Amino acid sequence: TLEECHPRPPFQLSIASAFELPLPLPCPMTVVINLILMLTSIASAVAYVQHHQPRSRFFSSFQRTPLAMSFQRNYPDTSHPYQPPNWAKDVLKNVPEHGRLHLANLPTPVHLIGSRRAGASKNGILSRLNELNIKLYVKRDDATGGAELGGNKVRKLEFLLADALAKGCDSVVTIGGEQSNHCRATAAASRMVGLSPHLILRTRRADAINDKKDDIGWTGNILFDRMVGSTIYTCTPGEYGRLGSNKLVDSVCDYIQFKQKSHNNPYPIPVGGSNAIGTWGYINGVDELIQQMEAIHGHDPSSEFALDHVIFATGSGGTATGISVGLSLAYGSLGDGHHATLGQSPQVHAVGVCDNPEYFYQSMSSIADEMGICLPSNKTTELFVREAVTVHNGKGRGYGFSSEEELDFILQFSIETGIALDPVYSGKALYYFLKKVVEGDPESYRNKNILFWHTGGSIGLYEKGDDLLGRLSVASPVKRIDAYDTKGM
């Protein structure tokens, strides 16, 4: 019960009432006694709180945001000034001049995965982690919003849409795969701030849909795209590859602005929201994690807790750039860090779910340059990025395609932890890291603290229903209850 988790103190102390001395004042000795009693009560209260602070299986910021701040009285399209972290402002010069919106539920918590209860599968994911004494933490960016906004994209959209509104745009154009989490989040966030969403979806069914032989449907993310009234355009993977995503976005922007009677003013957002402005969302995300870590040490100065590895999925490079560059700067890779209490900088791993590692190193370097990164003369941006992160090729069968092993892993992880991973990003990334990287050299990861940054996207599981069906019939049997107990259960 709540009472058991947060026991009441053996006394009730009102700070206000502690200062209510009787008037007129009694003799000086009485005043002294009252003051001593008051200070003793305050000291007892502080000691009680320190002793009874619940040690949960997750850590979030111990300096909680006041409840009043979670009651947003400003409209979602209200822009707020943005001040970059101290460790970033002298290195990343191109700070978003139009600030950010407040759309996401932040800070997101960090959960320690596992249970002290017996019963985990002997061949399960958690049992293997226990064998190696690995502690797995999950940064829950799948909890940044509801079904409409949940995932990593809303952090970027807070900055991108603030820029769009400041420039007087009335609509947004972006692009992604048929089940794009980014497109779904962009469409919903756009409606929240009064902009019209236009989505370009890459699909092998583009020609059939155009010829009215097929319908784009309403499965998973597409349902949410259509629920908010998005105008949807389709292209084939071949067109996407030959022309490039930016050119396709520009062509739709031109169509909306010059060829439609309404002559709207569209704002282009690249695939994944991955440009300099959007990436500030994850510079801010790293600052959030650093503050959570500092809160742990501030709460328990004797704690030697530190993160050894940070893992996440990457598909367009923006989130990867923000986390990798952010952690490198925050931990003082350029010699002016101020987080020595947090231990050594964790090793950062980006698991690519498409393309190849070289593509991501170049893409991340390009984004960092756009952010105005200033480095010593003896270090190029690409060298800095390569030192900050290791990119793994975890795409498996390809973007959006799942292997049998990946689906087995996603289902098993859900059963053991209650956390859903999506099949395109987070599921592929964690599967690859635990099954290929860790198992490739298990002793290197023994006794380590690993943080997995969950980027959301579990709505994409709806499209995999048929592939999961056989597994679900075994993992989750369905039985007809004998309501009248005529045959016994």
Coordinates of C-alpha atoms in Angstrom, one line a residue:
T1 CA 0.0 0.0 0.0
L2 CA 1.0 3.6 -0.3
E3 CA 1.2 3.8 3.5
E4 CA 3.6 0.9 3.5
C5 CA 5.8 2.5 0.8
H6 CA 5.8 5.9 2.3
P7 CA 5.2 5.5 6.1
R8 CA 3.9 8.4 8.0
P9 CA 6.4 10.2 10.4
P10 CA 5.7 9.7 14.1
F11 CA 4.9 13.3 14.3
Q12 CA 3.2 16.0 12.3
L13 CA 5.3 19.2 11.7
S14 CA 4.1 22.4 10.1
I15 CA 7.0 24.7 9.3
A16 CA 4.5 27.6 9.5
S17 CA 3.2 26.6 12.9
A18 CA 6.7 26.1 14.2
F19 CA 7.2 29.8 14.0
E20 CA 4.0 30.8 15.7
L21 CA 5.2 32.1 19.0
P22 CA 2.6 33.5 21.4
L23 CA 2.1 37.3 21.6
P24 CA 2.8 39.2 23.7
L25 CA 6.2 37.4 24.1
P26 CA 6.8 35.7 27.4
C27 CA 10.0 35.8 29.4
P28 CA 13.3 35.3 27.5
M29 CA 13.8 31.9 28.9
T30 CA 10.5 30.7 27.4
V31 CA 11.5 32.1 24.0
V32 CA 14.8 30.2 24.2
I33 CA 13.0 27.0 25.1
N34 CA 10.5 27.4 22.2
L35 CA 13.3 28.0 19.8
I36 CA 15.2 24.9 21.0
L37 CA 12.0 22.8 20.6
M38 CA 11.4 24.2 17.1
L39 CA 15.0 23.5 15.9
T40 CA 14.8 20.0 17.4
S41 CA 11.6 19.3 15.6
I42 CA 13.1 20.5 12.3
A43 CA 16.2 18.4 12.8
S44 CA 14.0 15.4 13.6
A45 CA 12.0 15.9 10.5
V46 CA 15.1 16.1 8.3
A47 CA 16.6 13.0 9.9
Y48 CA 13.3 11.2 9.4
V49 CA 13.1 12.1 5.7
Q50 CA 16.7 11.1 5.1
H51 CA 16.1 7.8 6.8
H52 CA 12.8 6.9 5.2
Q53 CA 13.4 8.2 1.7
P54 CA 12.1 5.2 -0.3
R55 CA 14.8 3.4 -2.3
S56 CA 12.8 2.4 -5.4
R57 CA 14.0 0.4 -8.4
F58 CA 14.1 3.5 -10.5
F59 CA 15.7 6.9 -10.1
S60 CA 14.2 10.1 -11.4
S61 CA 15.2 13.6 -10.4
F62 CA 15.1 13.9 -6.6
Q63 CA 14.5 17.6 -7.0
R64 CA 10.9 17.0 -8.1
T65 CA 9.2 19.6 -10.3
P66 CA 6.5 21.2 -8.2
L67 CA 3.1 19.8 -8.8
A68 CA 1.8 23.2 -9.9
M69 CA 4.3 23.1 -12.8
S70 CA 2.8 19.9 -14.1
F71 CA -0.6 21.7 -14.4
Q72 CA 0.2 23.6 -17.6
R73 CA -1.8 26.8 -17.9
N74 CA 0.0 27.9 -21.0
Y75 CA -1.2 26.7 -24.4
P76 CA 1.0 24.1 -26.1
D77 CA 2.1 26.6 -28.7
T78 CA 3.8 28.8 -26.1
S79 CA 7.5 29.0 -26.7
H80 CA 9.9 29.1 -23.7
P81 CA 13.5 30.5 -23.7
Y82 CA 16.1 27.7 -23.8
Q83 CA 19.4 27.9 -21.9
P84 CA 21.8 25.2 -22.8
P85 CA 23.7 23.3 -20.2
N86 CA 27.0 24.8 -19.0
W87 CA 29.0 22.0 -20.5
A88 CA 27.5 22.6 -23.9
K89 CA 27.1 26.4 -24.3
D90 CA 30.8 27.1 -25.0
V91 CA 31.2 24.2 -27.5
L92 CA 27.9 24.1 -29.4
K93 CA 27.4 27.6 -30.7
N94 CA 24.2 27.4 -32.7
V95 CA 21.7 27.4 -29.9
P96 CA 18.0 27.4 -31.1
E97 CA 17.1 31.1 -31.1
H98 CA 13.3 30.5 -30.8
G99 CA 13.5 28.3 -27.7
R100 CA 11.3 25.3 -27.2
L101 CA 7.8 24.2 -26.5
H102 CA 6.7 22.1 -23.5
L103 CA 5.1 19.0 -25.1
A104 CA 6.8 16.0 -23.4
N105 CA 6.3 14.6 -20.0
L106 CA 9.8 15.2 -18.5
P107 CA 11.9 14.0 -16.8
T108 CA 11.4 10.4 -17.9
P109 CA 12.3 7.9 -15.2
V110 CA 15.1 5.4 -15.2
H111 CA 14.1 1.8 -14.1
L112 CA 16.3 -0.9 -12.8
I113 CA 15.1 -4.0 -14.6
G114 CA 14.5 -7.2 -12.8
S115 CA 12.9 -8.5 -9.7
R116 CA 14.0 -9.9 -6.3
R117 CA 11.3 -12.6 -6.6
A118 CA 12.2 -16.0 -7.8
G119 CA 10.7 -17.6 -10.9
A120 CA 12.7 -16.1 -13.8
S121 CA 13.3 -18.5 -16.6
K122 CA 16.5 -20.3 -16.2
N123 CA 17.3 -19.6 -19.8
G124 CA 15.8 -16.2 -19.8
I125 CA 17.2 -12.7 -20.5
L126 CA 17.3 -11.7 -16.9
S127 CA 18.9 -14.9 -15.6
R128 CA 21.8 -14.4 -18.0
L129 CA 22.2 -10.8 -16.8
N130 CA 22.2 -12.1 -13.2
E131 CA 24.9 -14.7 -14.1
L132 CA 27.2 -11.9 -15.2
N133 CA 26.1 -9.6 -12.4
I134 CA 25.0 -7.0 -14.9
K135 CA 22.5 -4.4 -13.8
L136 CA 20.3 -3.2 -16.6
Y137 CA 18.7 0.2 -16.3
V138 CA 16.1 1.6 -18.8
K139 CA 15.7 5.3 -19.5
R140 CA 12.0 5.4 -20.3
D141 CA 11.7 7.8 -23.2
D142 CA 8.8 5.6 -24.3
A143 CA 7.0 7.5 -21.5
T144 CA 7.4 11.0 -22.9
G145 CA 3.8 11.2 -23.9
G146 CA 0.7 9.2 -24.6
A147 CA 0.1 7.0 -27.6
E148 CA 0.2 10.1 -29.8
L149 CA 3.6 11.5 -28.7
G150 CA 5.4 8.7 -26.8
G151 CA 9.0 8.1 -27.8
N152 CA 12.1 10.0 -28.5
K153 CA 10.8 12.2 -31.3
V154 CA 8.8 14.6 -29.1
R155 CA 12.1 15.9 -27.5
K156 CA 13.1 17.0 -31.0
L157 CA 9.7 18.3 -31.9
E158 CA 9.7 20.7 -28.9
F159 CA 12.5 22.6 -30.6
L160 CA 11.5 22.1 -34.3
L161 CA 7.9 23.2 -33.8
A162 CA 8.9 26.3 -31.8
D163 CA 11.0 27.2 -34.8
A164 CA 8.1 26.6 -37.2
L165 CA 5.8 28.8 -35.2
A166 CA 8.3 31.6 -34.9
K167 CA 8.7 31.6 -38.6
G168 CA 5.0 32.0 -39.2
C169 CA 4.4 28.6 -40.7
D170 CA 0.9 27.1 -40.8
S171 CA 1.7 23.5 -41.8
V172 CA 4.4 20.9 -41.5
V173 CA 5.9 18.4 -44.0
T174 CA 8.0 15.4 -42.9
I175 CA 8.8 11.9 -44.2
G176 CA 9.4 8.4 -42.9
G177 CA 8.6 4.7 -43.3
E178 CA 5.0 3.4 -43.5
Q179 CA 5.0 2.8 -39.8
S180 CA 7.0 5.9 -38.9
N181 CA 7.0 6.8 -35.2
H182 CA 8.4 10.2 -36.1
C183 CA 5.5 10.9 -38.6
R184 CA 2.9 9.9 -36.0
A185 CA 4.4 12.1 -33.3
T186 CA 4.9 15.0 -35.7
A187 CA 1.3 14.8 -36.9
A188 CA -0.1 14.8 -33.3
A189 CA 2.3 17.5 -32.0
S190 CA 1.5 19.7 -35.0
R191 CA -2.2 19.5 -34.3
M192 CA -1.6 20.4 -30.7
V193 CA 0.0 23.7 -31.7
G194 CA -2.4 24.5 -34.5
L195 CA -0.4 23.3 -37.6
S196 CA -1.6 21.1 -40.4
P197 CA 0.4 17.8 -40.8
H198 CA 1.5 16.5 -44.2
L199 CA 3.3 13.1 -44.2
I200 CA 5.3 11.3 -46.9
L201 CA 5.2 7.6 -46.2
R202 CA 7.7 5.2 -47.8
T203 CA 5.9 2.0 -48.7
R204 CA 6.2 -0.8 -51.3
R205 CA 2.4 -0.5 -51.7
A206 CA 2.7 3.1 -53.1
D207 CA 1.6 2.3 -56.6
A208 CA -1.2 0.0 -55.6
I209 CA -2.5 2.7 -53.2
N210 CA -2.3 5.3 -56.0
D211 CA -4.3 3.1 -58.4
K212 CA -7.0 2.5 -55.8
K213 CA -6.1 -1.2 -55.7
D214 CA -5.0 -1.0 -52.1
D215 CA -5.7 1.2 -49.2
I216 CA -3.1 2.5 -46.8
G217 CA -5.2 1.0 -44.0
W218 CA -5.3 1.9 -40.3
T219 CA -2.8 -0.3 -38.6
G220 CA -0.5 0.9 -35.8
N221 CA 1.0 4.4 -36.4
I222 CA -1.1 4.9 -39.6
L223 CA -4.2 4.9 -37.5
F224 CA -2.9 7.8 -35.4
D225 CA -1.7 9.6 -38.5
R226 CA -5.2 9.5 -39.9
M227 CA -7.0 10.2 -36.6
V228 CA -5.4 13.7 -36.5
G229 CA -6.3 14.3 -40.1
S230 CA -2.9 14.1 -41.8
T231 CA -2.6 14.5 -45.5
I232 CA -0.7 11.5 -46.6
Y233 CA 1.5 11.2 -49.6
T234 CA 3.3 7.9 -50.6
C235 CA 6.5 7.1 -52.4
T236 CA 8.3 3.8 -53.1
P237 CA 11.6 2.8 -51.5
G238 CA 13.2 3.2 -54.9
E239 CA 12.1 6.8 -55.2
Y240 CA 13.2 7.5 -51.7
G241 CA 16.6 6.0 -52.4
R242 CA 17.2 7.7 -55.8
L243 CA 15.9 11.2 -54.9
G244 CA 16.6 11.3 -51.2
S245 CA 14.3 12.3 -48.4
N246 CA 15.1 16.0 -48.3
K247 CA 14.2 16.4 -52.0
L248 CA 10.9 14.6 -51.5
V249 CA 10.1 16.9 -48.6
D250 CA 11.0 20.0 -50.6
S251 CA 8.8 18.9 -53.5
V252 CA 5.8 18.5 -51.3
C253 CA 6.5 21.9 -49.6
D254 CA 6.6 23.5 -53.1
Y255 CA 3.3 21.8 -54.0
I256 CA 1.6 23.0 -50.9
Q257 CA 3.0 26.6 -51.1
F258 CA 2.7 27.3 -54.8
K259 CA 0.3 24.8 -56.5
Q260 CA -2.5 24.6 -54.0
K261 CA -5.1 27.3 -54.0
S262 CA -4.7 27.8 -50.2
H263 CA -1.0 28.8 -50.6
N264 CA 0.0 27.6 -47.2
N265 CA 3.4 28.2 -45.6
P266 CA 4.9 24.8 -44.8
Y267 CA 7.8 24.0 -42.5
P268 CA 10.0 21.2 -43.7
I269 CA 11.2 18.6 -41.1
P270 CA 13.8 16.0 -42.1
V271 CA 13.4 12.3 -41.6
G272 CA 13.5 11.5 -37.9
G273 CA 13.6 15.2 -37.0
S274 CA 17.3 14.8 -37.3
N275 CA 18.9 18.2 -37.9
A276 CA 20.8 20.7 -35.7
I277 CA 17.6 22.2 -34.2
G278 CA 16.0 18.9 -33.4
T279 CA 19.1 17.3 -31.9
W280 CA 19.1 19.9 -29.1
G281 CA 16.2 17.8 -27.7
Y282 CA 18.8 15.2 -26.8
I283 CA 21.4 17.6 -25.6
N284 CA 18.6 18.5 -23.2
G285 CA 17.9 14.8 -22.6
V286 CA 21.5 14.2 -21.6
D287 CA 21.4 17.1 -19.2
E288 CA 18.3 15.5 -17.7
L289 CA 20.1 12.2 -17.2
I290 CA 23.1 14.0 -15.7
Q291 CA 20.9 15.8 -13.2
Q292 CA 19.3 12.5 -12.3
M293 CA 22.8 11.0 -11.7
E294 CA 23.8 14.0 -9.6
A295 CA 20.7 13.7 -7.5
I296 CA 21.7 10.1 -6.7
H297 CA 25.1 11.2 -5.5
G298 CA 23.6 14.2 -3.7
H299 CA 21.1 11.9 -1.9
D300 CA 23.8 9.4 -1.0
P301 CA 27.4 11.0 -1.2
S302 CA 29.0 7.6 -0.4
S303 CA 27.4 6.0 -3.4
E304 CA 29.9 4.7 -6.0
F305 CA 27.1 4.2 -8.6
A306 CA 28.2 5.0 -12.1
L307 CA 27.1 4.0 -15.6
D308 CA 29.5 1.9 -17.6
H309 CA 27.6 1.6 -20.9
V310 CA 24.8 3.5 -22.6
I311 CA 23.0 1.9 -25.5
F312 CA 20.3 3.1 -27.9
A313 CA 18.9 2.6 -31.4
T314 CA 19.7 4.9 -34.2
G315 CA 17.9 5.3 -37.6
S316 CA 18.5 8.8 -38.7
G317 CA 21.3 10.0 -36.4
G318 CA 19.8 12.9 -34.5
T319 CA 19.2 11.1 -31.2
A320 CA 22.6 9.4 -31.5
T321 CA 24.3 12.7 -32.1
G322 CA 22.6 14.4 -29.1
I323 CA 23.3 11.5 -26.7
S324 CA 26.9 10.8 -27.9
V325 CA 28.1 14.4 -28.1
G326 CA 26.1 15.4 -25.0
L327 CA 27.6 12.6 -22.8
S328 CA 31.1 13.3 -24.1
L329 CA 30.9 17.0 -23.3
A330 CA 29.2 16.5 -20.0
Y331 CA 31.9 14.1 -18.8
G332 CA 34.6 16.6 -19.8
S333 CA 36.1 15.0 -22.9
L334 CA 37.5 18.4 -23.9
G335 CA 39.1 18.9 -20.5
D336 CA 36.6 21.1 -18.8
G337 CA 34.1 18.7 -17.4
H338 CA 32.8 19.1 -13.9
H339 CA 31.1 15.8 -13.2
A340 CA 34.0 13.9 -11.7
T341 CA 31.7 12.6 -8.9
L342 CA 29.9 10.6 -11.5
G343 CA 32.9 8.5 -12.3
Q344 CA 34.4 7.8 -15.7
S345 CA 32.5 8.6 -18.8
P346 CA 30.3 5.6 -19.9
Q347 CA 31.1 3.9 -23.2
V348 CA 28.4 4.9 -25.6
H349 CA 26.9 2.4 -28.2
A350 CA 24.6 3.3 -31.0
V351 CA 23.0 0.3 -32.7
G352 CA 22.1 1.1 -36.3
V353 CA 18.8 -0.3 -37.5
C354 CA 19.5 0.6 -41.1
D355 CA 22.4 1.6 -43.4
N356 CA 25.9 1.0 -42.0
P357 CA 28.1 2.4 -39.3
E358 CA 30.1 4.6 -41.7
Y359 CA 26.9 6.3 -42.8
F360 CA 26.1 7.2 -39.2
Y361 CA 29.5 8.5 -38.3
Q362 CA 29.3 10.9 -41.3
S363 CA 25.7 11.8 -40.6
M364 CA 26.4 12.5 -36.9
S365 CA 29.5 14.6 -37.8
S366 CA 27.4 16.6 -40.2
I367 CA 24.7 17.3 -37.6
A368 CA 27.4 18.3 -35.0
D369 CA 28.9 20.7 -37.5
E370 CA 25.4 22.2 -38.1
M371 CA 25.1 22.7 -34.3
G372 CA 28.3 24.9 -34.5
I373 CA 30.6 22.5 -32.6
C374 CA 33.9 24.2 -31.7
L375 CA 36.8 21.7 -31.2
P376 CA 40.5 22.1 -30.7
S377 CA 42.5 22.5 -33.9
N378 CA 44.0 19.0 -33.7
K379 CA 40.6 17.3 -33.7
T380 CA 38.1 17.0 -36.5
T381 CA 34.4 16.6 -35.9
E382 CA 34.4 13.1 -37.2
L383 CA 37.3 12.1 -35.0
F384 CA 35.5 13.6 -32.0
V385 CA 32.3 11.6 -32.9
R386 CA 34.2 8.4 -33.4
E387 CA 35.8 8.8 -30.0
A388 CA 32.4 9.5 -28.4
V389 CA 30.4 6.5 -29.7
T390 CA 30.7 3.1 -31.2
V391 CA 28.2 2.4 -33.9
H392 CA 27.1 -1.2 -34.4
N393 CA 25.4 -2.7 -37.4
G394 CA 22.3 -4.2 -35.9
K395 CA 19.9 -3.9 -38.8
G396 CA 19.6 -7.7 -39.2
R397 CA 17.3 -8.5 -42.1
G398 CA 16.9 -4.8 -42.8
Y399 CA 14.9 -1.7 -41.7
G400 CA 11.5 -2.7 -40.6
F401 CA 12.1 -6.5 -41.0
S402 CA 12.4 -8.7 -38.0
S403 CA 14.2 -12.1 -37.7
E404 CA 12.7 -14.9 -35.7
E405 CA 15.3 -14.4 -33.0
E406 CA 14.4 -10.7 -32.7
L407 CA 10.7 -11.5 -32.3
D408 CA 11.5 -14.2 -29.7
F409 CA 13.6 -11.7 -27.8
I410 CA 11.0 -9.0 -27.8
L411 CA 8.3 -11.3 -26.5
Q412 CA 10.5 -12.8 -23.9
F413 CA 11.6 -9.4 -22.7
S414 CA 8.0 -8.3 -22.4
I415 CA 7.2 -11.4 -20.3
E416 CA 10.1 -11.0 -18.0
T417 CA 9.9 -7.2 -17.5
G418 CA 6.5 -6.0 -18.5
I419 CA 8.2 -3.5 -20.9
A420 CA 7.3 -3.6 -24.6
L421 CA 10.0 -3.1 -27.2
D422 CA 9.2 -2.1 -30.7
P423 CA 10.4 -4.4 -33.6
V424 CA 12.0 -1.6 -35.7
Y425 CA 14.2 0.3 -33.2
S426 CA 14.4 -0.5 -29.5
G427 CA 13.8 -4.3 -29.9
K428 CA 16.5 -4.6 -32.6
A429 CA 19.0 -2.5 -30.6
L430 CA 18.7 -4.3 -27.3
Y431 CA 18.6 -7.7 -28.9
Y432 CA 21.8 -7.0 -30.9
F433 CA 23.6 -5.5 -27.9
L434 CA 22.8 -8.3 -25.4
K435 CA 22.9 -11.2 -27.8
K436 CA 25.7 -10.2 -30.1
V437 CA 27.9 -7.6 -28.3
V438 CA 27.7 -8.8 -24.7
E439 CA 27.7 -12.5 -25.6
G440 CA 30.6 -11.9 -27.9
D441 CA 32.8 -11.0 -25.0
P442 CA 30.8 -11.6 -21.8
E443 CA 33.7 -11.1 -19.3
S444 CA 34.1 -7.5 -20.5
Y445 CA 30.6 -6.7 -19.3
R446 CA 30.6 -8.7 -16.1
N447 CA 29.7 -6.5 -13.0
K448 CA 28.8 -3.5 -15.2
N449 CA 25.9 -1.0 -15.0
I450 CA 24.3 -0.7 -18.4
L451 CA 21.7 1.9 -19.3
F452 CA 19.4 1.3 -22.3
W453 CA 17.8 4.4 -23.6
H454 CA 14.3 3.2 -24.7
T455 CA 13.2 5.4 -27.6
G456 CA 9.6 4.1 -27.7
G457 CA 7.7 3.0 -30.8
S458 CA 5.9 0.0 -29.4
I459 CA 2.8 0.9 -31.5
G460 CA 4.8 -0.7 -34.4
L461 CA 4.1 -4.1 -32.8
Y462 CA 0.6 -4.0 -34.2
E463 CA 2.0 -4.6 -37.7
K464 CA 3.8 -7.7 -36.4
G465 CA 0.6 -9.3 -35.0
D466 CA 0.5 -12.1 -37.6
D467 CA 4.2 -12.8 -37.1
L468 CA 3.7 -13.0 -33.3
L469 CA 0.5 -15.0 -33.4
G470 CA 2.1 -18.5 -33.1
R471 CA 4.2 -17.3 -30.3
L472 CA 1.4 -15.6 -28.4
S473 CA -0.8 -18.7 -28.5
V474 CA 1.9 -20.5 -26.5
A475 CA 3.0 -17.6 -24.3
S476 CA -0.5 -16.3 -23.6
P477 CA -3.1 -19.2 -23.8
V478 CA -6.7 -18.3 -23.9
K479 CA -9.2 -20.5 -22.0
R480 CA -13.0 -20.5 -21.7
I481 CA -13.9 -20.2 -18.1
D482 CA -16.3 -22.8 -16.7
A483 CA -18.5 -20.3 -15.0
Y484 CA -20.8 -22.8 -13.4
D485 CA -18.0 -25.3 -12.6
T486 CA -19.7 -28.2 -14.3
K487 CA -16.5 -29.8 -15.4
G488 CA -13.9 -28.3 -13.1
M489 CA -11.3 -25.9 -14.3

